[in-house]
PDB file of C-alpha atoms in Angstrom:
ATOM      1  CA  GLN A   1     -77.085  24.663 -49.386  1.00 75.00           C
ATOM      2  CA  LEU A   2     -77.909  28.436 -49.125  1.00 81.00           C
ATOM      3  CA  VAL A   3     -74.150  28.856 -47.783  1.00 85.00           C
ATOM      4  CA  GLN A   4     -72.975  27.636 -51.487  1.00 83.00           C
ATOM      5  CA  GLN A   5     -74.762  30.695 -53.135  1.00 83.00           C
ATOM      6  CA  ILE A   6     -72.861  32.899 -50.883  1.00 86.00           C
ATOM      7  CA  GLU A   7     -69.675  31.373 -51.001  1.00 86.00           C
ATOM      8  CA  GLU A   8     -68.425  31.666 -54.719  1.00 84.00           C
ATOM      9  CA  PRO A   9     -68.748  35.486 -54.652  1.00 82.00           C
ATOM     10  CA  MET A  10     -66.624  35.426 -51.592  1.00 83.00           C
ATOM     11  CA  LYS A  11     -64.430  33.572 -53.438  1.00 83.00           C
ATOM     12  CA  VAL A  12     -63.444  36.148 -55.384  1.00 81.00           C
ATOM     13  CA  PHE A  13     -63.134  38.489 -52.199  1.00 77.00           C
ATOM     14  CA  ARG A  14     -60.742  36.569 -51.024  1.00 79.00           C
ATOM     15  CA  GLU A  15     -58.404  36.629 -54.617  1.00 84.00           C
ATOM     16  CA  ASN A  16     -58.410  39.216 -54.845  1.00 81.00           C
ATOM     17  CA  LYS A  17     -55.412  41.328 -52.762  1.00 77.00           C
ATOM     18  CA  ILE A  18     -56.518  44.432 -53.864  1.00 79.00           C
ATOM     19  CA  LEU A  19     -60.090  44.228 -51.624  1.00 75.00           C
ATOM     20  CA  MET A  20     -58.608  42.095 -49.406  1.00 75.00           C
ATOM     21  CA  THR A  21     -56.547  45.547 -48.549  1.00 78.00           C
ATOM     22  CA  ASN A  22     -59.949  47.682 -48.775  1.00 78.00           C
ATOM     23  CA  ARG A  23     -60.504  48.913 -44.482  1.00 79.00           C
ATOM     24  CA  ASP A  24     -64.053  47.086 -45.227  1.00 83.00           C
ATOM     25  CA  SER A  25     -62.644  43.553 -45.653  1.00 83.00           C
ATOM     26  CA  ALA A  26     -62.560  42.866 -42.474  1.00 84.00           C
ATOM     27  CA  ARG A  27     -66.173  43.839 -42.026  1.00 87.00           C
ATOM     28  CA  ILE A  28     -67.718  41.903 -45.292  1.00 84.00           C
ATOM     29  CA  ILE A  29     -65.668  39.058 -43.772  1.00 85.00           C
ATOM     30  CA  LYS A  30     -67.400  39.530 -40.700  1.00 90.00           C
ATOM     31  CA  LEU A  31     -71.299  40.128 -42.291  1.00 90.00           C
ATOM     32  CA  TYR A  32     -70.338  36.508 -44.212  1.00 89.00           C
ATOM     33  CA  ASN A  33     -68.959  35.073 -41.404  1.00 91.00           C
ATOM     34  CA  LYS A  34     -72.555  35.560 -39.911  1.00 95.00           C
ATOM     35  CA  LEU A  35     -74.866  35.054 -42.739  1.00 93.00           C
ATOM     36  CA  ALA A  36     -72.843  31.827 -43.242  1.00 93.00           C
ATOM     37  CA  THR A  37     -73.619  30.519 -40.260  1.00 94.00           C
ATOM     38  CA  THR A  38     -77.840  31.702 -39.879  1.00 95.00           C
ATOM     39  CA  PHE A  39     -78.166  30.141 -43.412  1.00 93.00           C
ATOM     40  CA  HIS A  40     -76.454  26.632 -41.578  1.00 92.00           C
ATOM     41  CA  LYS A  41     -78.690  27.006 -38.485  1.00 96.00           C
ATOM     42  CA  PHE A  42     -82.449  27.862 -40.772  1.00 95.00           C
ATOM     43  CA  GLU A  43     -81.159  24.561 -43.182  1.00 94.00           C
ATOM     44  CA  MET A  44     -80.688  22.197 -40.039  1.00 94.00           C
ATOM     45  CA  LEU A  45     -83.862  23.617 -37.848  1.00 96.00           C
ATOM     46  CA  TRP A  46     -85.374  23.976 -41.661  1.00 96.00           C
ATOM     47  CA  LEU A  47     -84.657  20.134 -42.669  1.00 95.00           C
ATOM     48  CA  THR A  48     -85.264  18.853 -38.596  1.00 96.00           C
ATOM     49  CA  ASN A  49     -88.895  20.237 -38.486  1.00 97.00           C
ATOM     50  CA  TRP A  50     -89.232  18.668 -42.297  1.00 97.00           C
ATOM     51  CA  THR A  51     -87.520  15.345 -40.982  1.00 97.00           C
ATOM     52  CA  ALA A  52     -89.942  15.619 -37.633  1.00 97.00           C
ATOM     53  CA  THR A  53     -92.985  16.145 -40.584  1.00 97.00           C
ATOM     54  CA  VAL A  54     -92.243  12.394 -42.501  1.00 98.00           C
ATOM     55  CA  GLU A  55     -94.000   9.933 -40.343  1.00 97.00           C
ATOM     56  CA  PRO A  56     -97.546  12.474 -40.153  1.00 97.00           C
ATOM     57  CA  ILE A  57     -97.551  12.405 -43.496  1.00 97.00           C
ATOM     58  CA  ARG A  58     -96.657   8.942 -43.906  1.00 96.00           C
ATOM     59  CA  SER A  59     -99.297   7.714 -41.802  1.00 95.00           C
ATOM     60  CA  ALA A  60    -101.074   9.454 -44.464  1.00 95.00           C
ATOM     61  CA  LEU A  61    -101.458   6.699 -46.613  1.00 95.00           C
ATOM     62  CA  LYS A  62    -102.491   4.434 -44.267  1.00 94.00           C
ATOM     63  CA  ALA A  63    -106.232   6.589 -44.618  1.00 94.00           C
ATOM     64  CA  THR A  64    -108.531   5.014 -46.453  1.00 94.00           C
ATOM     65  CA  LEU A  65    -109.331   5.298 -50.373  1.00 93.00           C
ATOM     66  CA  LEU A  66    -112.309   6.828 -51.039  1.00 96.00           C
ATOM     67  CA  VAL A  67    -114.323   8.615 -48.849  1.00 96.00           C
ATOM     68  CA  HIS A  68    -117.993  10.474 -49.268  1.00 93.00           C
ATOM     69  CA  ASP A  69    -117.645  14.063 -48.724  1.00 93.00           C
ATOM     70  CA  PRO A  70    -121.021  15.806 -46.654  1.00 94.00           C
ATOM     71  CA  ALA A  71    -123.639  15.964 -50.139  1.00 93.00           C
ATOM     72  CA  GLY A  72    -122.815  11.865 -50.532  1.00 89.00           C
ATOM     73  CA  LYS A  73    -120.730  12.445 -52.784  1.00 93.00           C
ATOM     74  CA  LEU A  74    -117.335  10.029 -53.077  1.00 95.00           C
ATOM     75  CA  HIS A  75    -113.729  11.075 -54.019  1.00 96.00           C
ATOM     76  CA  VAL A  76    -110.250   9.562 -54.213  1.00 96.00           C
ATOM     77  CA  ASN A  77    -108.629  10.178 -50.265  1.00 95.00           C
ATOM     78  CA  MET A  78    -104.857  11.836 -51.306  1.00 95.00           C
ATOM     79  CA  ASP A  79    -103.559  13.849 -48.857  1.00 96.00           C
ATOM     80  CA  PRO A  80    -101.795  16.220 -50.543  1.00 96.00           C
ATOM     81  CA  LYS A  81     -98.902  17.058 -48.796  1.00 97.00           C
ATOM     82  CA  ILE A  82     -98.004  13.643 -50.317  1.00 97.00           C
ATOM     83  CA  LEU A  83     -97.269  13.990 -53.456  1.00 97.00           C
ATOM     84  CA  GLU A  84     -95.485  17.150 -50.785  1.00 97.00           C
ATOM     85  CA  LEU A  85     -93.720  14.847 -49.720  1.00 98.00           C
ATOM     86  CA  ILE A  86     -92.306  13.126 -52.694  1.00 98.00           C
ATOM     87  CA  GLN A  87     -90.449  16.187 -54.497  1.00 98.00           C
ATOM     88  CA  GLU A  88     -89.303  17.915 -51.465  1.00 97.00           C
ATOM     89  CA  THR A  89     -87.647  14.149 -50.873  1.00 98.00           C
ATOM     90  CA  LYS A  90     -86.228  13.982 -54.682  1.00 98.00           C
ATOM     91  CA  TRP A  91     -84.999  17.938 -54.387  1.00 96.00           C
ATOM     92  CA  LEU A  92     -83.184  17.230 -50.242  1.00 96.00           C
ATOM     93  CA  LEU A  93     -81.913  14.084 -51.718  1.00 97.00           C
ATOM     94  CA  ARG A  94     -80.639  16.330 -54.945  1.00 95.00           C
ATOM     95  CA  LEU A  95     -78.985  18.401 -52.901  1.00 90.00           C
ATOM     96  CA  ASN A  96     -77.389  15.171 -51.078  1.00 90.00           C
ATOM     97  CA  CYS A  97     -79.346  15.798 -47.819  1.00 92.00           C
ATOM     98  CA  SER A  98     -79.906  13.477 -45.407  1.00 93.00           C
ATOM     99  CA  VAL A  99     -83.310  11.652 -45.558  1.00 96.00           C
ATOM    100  CA  PRO A 100     -85.044   9.289 -43.445  1.00 97.00           C
ATOM    101  CA  GLU A 101     -85.978   5.788 -44.399  1.00 97.00           C
ATOM    102  CA  GLY A 102     -89.094   6.961 -43.891  1.00 97.00           C
ATOM    103  CA  ALA A 103     -89.368   9.490 -46.754  1.00 98.00           C
ATOM    104  CA  ARG A 104     -87.342   6.961 -48.811  1.00 98.00           C
ATOM    105  CA  GLU A 105     -89.945   3.987 -49.118  1.00 97.00           C
ATOM    106  CA  VAL A 106     -92.574   7.289 -49.899  1.00 98.00           C
ATOM    107  CA  LEU A 107     -90.776   7.899 -53.018  1.00 98.00           C
ATOM    108  CA  LYS A 108     -90.176   4.653 -54.056  1.00 98.00           C
ATOM    109  CA  GLN A 109     -93.992   3.980 -54.121  1.00 97.00           C
ATOM    110  CA  GLU A 110     -94.278   6.827 -56.147  1.00 98.00           C
ATOM    111  CA  HIS A 111     -94.921   6.011 -59.545  1.00 98.00           C
ATOM    112  CA  ARG A 112     -97.389   3.904 -57.768  1.00 97.00           C
ATOM    113  CA  ILE A 113     -99.021   6.276 -55.410  1.00 97.00           C
ATOM    114  CA  LYS A 114    -100.091   8.321 -58.511  1.00 97.00           C
ATOM    115  CA  SER A 115    -100.591   5.380 -60.732  1.00 97.00           C
ATOM    116  CA  TYR A 116    -103.575   4.637 -58.041  1.00 95.00           C
ATOM    117  CA  VAL A 117    -105.164   7.902 -57.496  1.00 96.00           C
ATOM    118  CA  GLN A 118    -105.350   8.918 -61.201  1.00 97.00           C
ATOM    119  CA  ARG A 119    -106.882   5.105 -61.851  1.00 96.00           C
ATOM    120  CA  LEU A 120    -108.976   5.269 -58.313  1.00 96.00           C
ATOM    121  CA  LYS A 121    -110.237   9.294 -60.284  1.00 97.00           C
ATOM    122  CA  GLN A 122    -111.615   7.469 -63.384  1.00 97.00           C
ATOM    123  CA  TYR A 123    -113.761   5.617 -62.323  1.00 96.00           C
ATOM    124  CA  VAL A 124    -115.041   8.185 -60.054  1.00 96.00           C
ATOM    125  CA  LYS A 125    -115.928   9.767 -62.794  1.00 96.00           C
ATOM    126  CA  ASP A 126    -116.951   6.784 -64.652  1.00 95.00           C
ATOM    127  CA  MET A 127    -119.477   5.896 -61.865  1.00 94.00           C
ATOM    128  CA  ASP A 128    -120.655   9.059 -61.459  1.00 94.00           C
ATOM    129  CA  SER A 129    -121.113   9.447 -65.320  1.00 95.00           C
ATOM    130  CA  VAL A 130    -123.182   6.333 -65.320  1.00 93.00           C
ATOM    131  CA  ILE A 131    -125.384   6.883 -62.575  1.00 91.00           C
ATOM    132  CA  ALA A 132    -126.158  10.344 -63.486  1.00 92.00           C
ATOM    133  CA  THR A 133    -127.334   8.456 -66.873  1.00 94.00           C
ATOM    134  CA  ILE A 134    -129.965   6.347 -65.087  1.00 92.00           C
ATOM    135  CA  GLN A 135    -133.625   8.086 -65.288  1.00 93.00           C
ATOM    136  CA  PRO A 136    -135.685   7.955 -61.726  1.00 91.00           C
ATOM    137  CA  ALA A 137    -138.393   5.674 -63.588  1.00 93.00           C
ATOM    138  CA  VAL A 138    -135.560   2.975 -63.948  1.00 92.00           C
ATOM    139  CA  THR A 139    -133.593   3.066 -60.599  1.00 91.00           C
ATOM    140  CA  PRO A 140    -135.527   0.448 -58.711  1.00 92.00           C
ATOM    141  CA  VAL A 141    -134.718  -2.196 -61.703  1.00 93.00           C
ATOM    142  CA  LEU A 142    -131.477  -1.325 -61.606  1.00 94.00           C
ATOM    143  CA  CYS A 143    -131.595  -1.621 -57.318  1.00 92.00           C
ATOM    144  CA  SER A 144    -129.957  -4.705 -57.351  1.00 93.00           C
ATOM    145  CA  GLN A 145    -126.838  -3.421 -59.520  1.00 93.00           C
ATOM    146  CA  LEU A 146    -126.771  -0.353 -57.935  1.00 91.00           C
ATOM    147  CA  HIS A 147    -126.597  -2.520 -54.528  1.00 93.00           C
ATOM    148  CA  SER A 148    -123.677  -4.664 -55.755  1.00 94.00           C
ATOM    149  CA  LEU A 149    -121.383  -1.407 -57.142  1.00 92.00           C
ATOM    150  CA  ASN A 150    -121.881  -0.871 -53.662  1.00 90.00           C
ATOM    151  CA  SER A 151    -120.632  -3.739 -51.962  1.00 93.00           C
ATOM    152  CA  THR A 152    -117.700  -2.965 -54.451  1.00 93.00           C
ATOM    153  CA  ILE A 153    -116.559   0.015 -53.523  1.00 93.00           C
ATOM    154  CA  LYS A 154    -117.102  -0.498 -50.176  1.00 93.00           C
ATOM    155  CA  PRO A 155    -113.860  -1.835 -48.655  1.00 92.00           C
ATOM    156  CA  GLY A 156    -112.370   1.407 -50.089  1.00 92.00           C
ATOM    157  CA  LEU A 157    -114.387   2.656 -47.592  1.00 92.00           C
ATOM    158  CA  VAL A 158    -113.044   1.340 -44.721  1.00 90.00           C
ATOM    159  CA  THR A 159    -109.524   0.448 -45.738  1.00 80.00           C
TER     160      THR A 159
END
């Protein structure tokens, strides 16, 4: 793709016979070829390295849905690299690049992943809000309901 950015000016250069007879034309062509080769190598290296990251990032989808921070606060466990993988896959496909099947599978799940994360974040926010309104004097009375709530959340902490 980078080579395409320098290809258009080079076309103009090739088509203009006056420019081609210039004494610097050979040097410019040599420089263009060197730059095009470097761009191509860079793109292949970048794509190879990116492809190697797909499976490790994809494995983050197997992480637990919820986590507690050191203070005990509940959070949705969403690795931002998953969303980055989705965006990069979209762009690479738009550029007609070959992408691994694992990246395509994550892309197919984009709507579901984003929807689940958004809903889980809202549930956690709502739960925190409700729990914050419980007065300490009422906590013993609601012990059973809070235990039930924690039991409901527990699968998200282990799967």
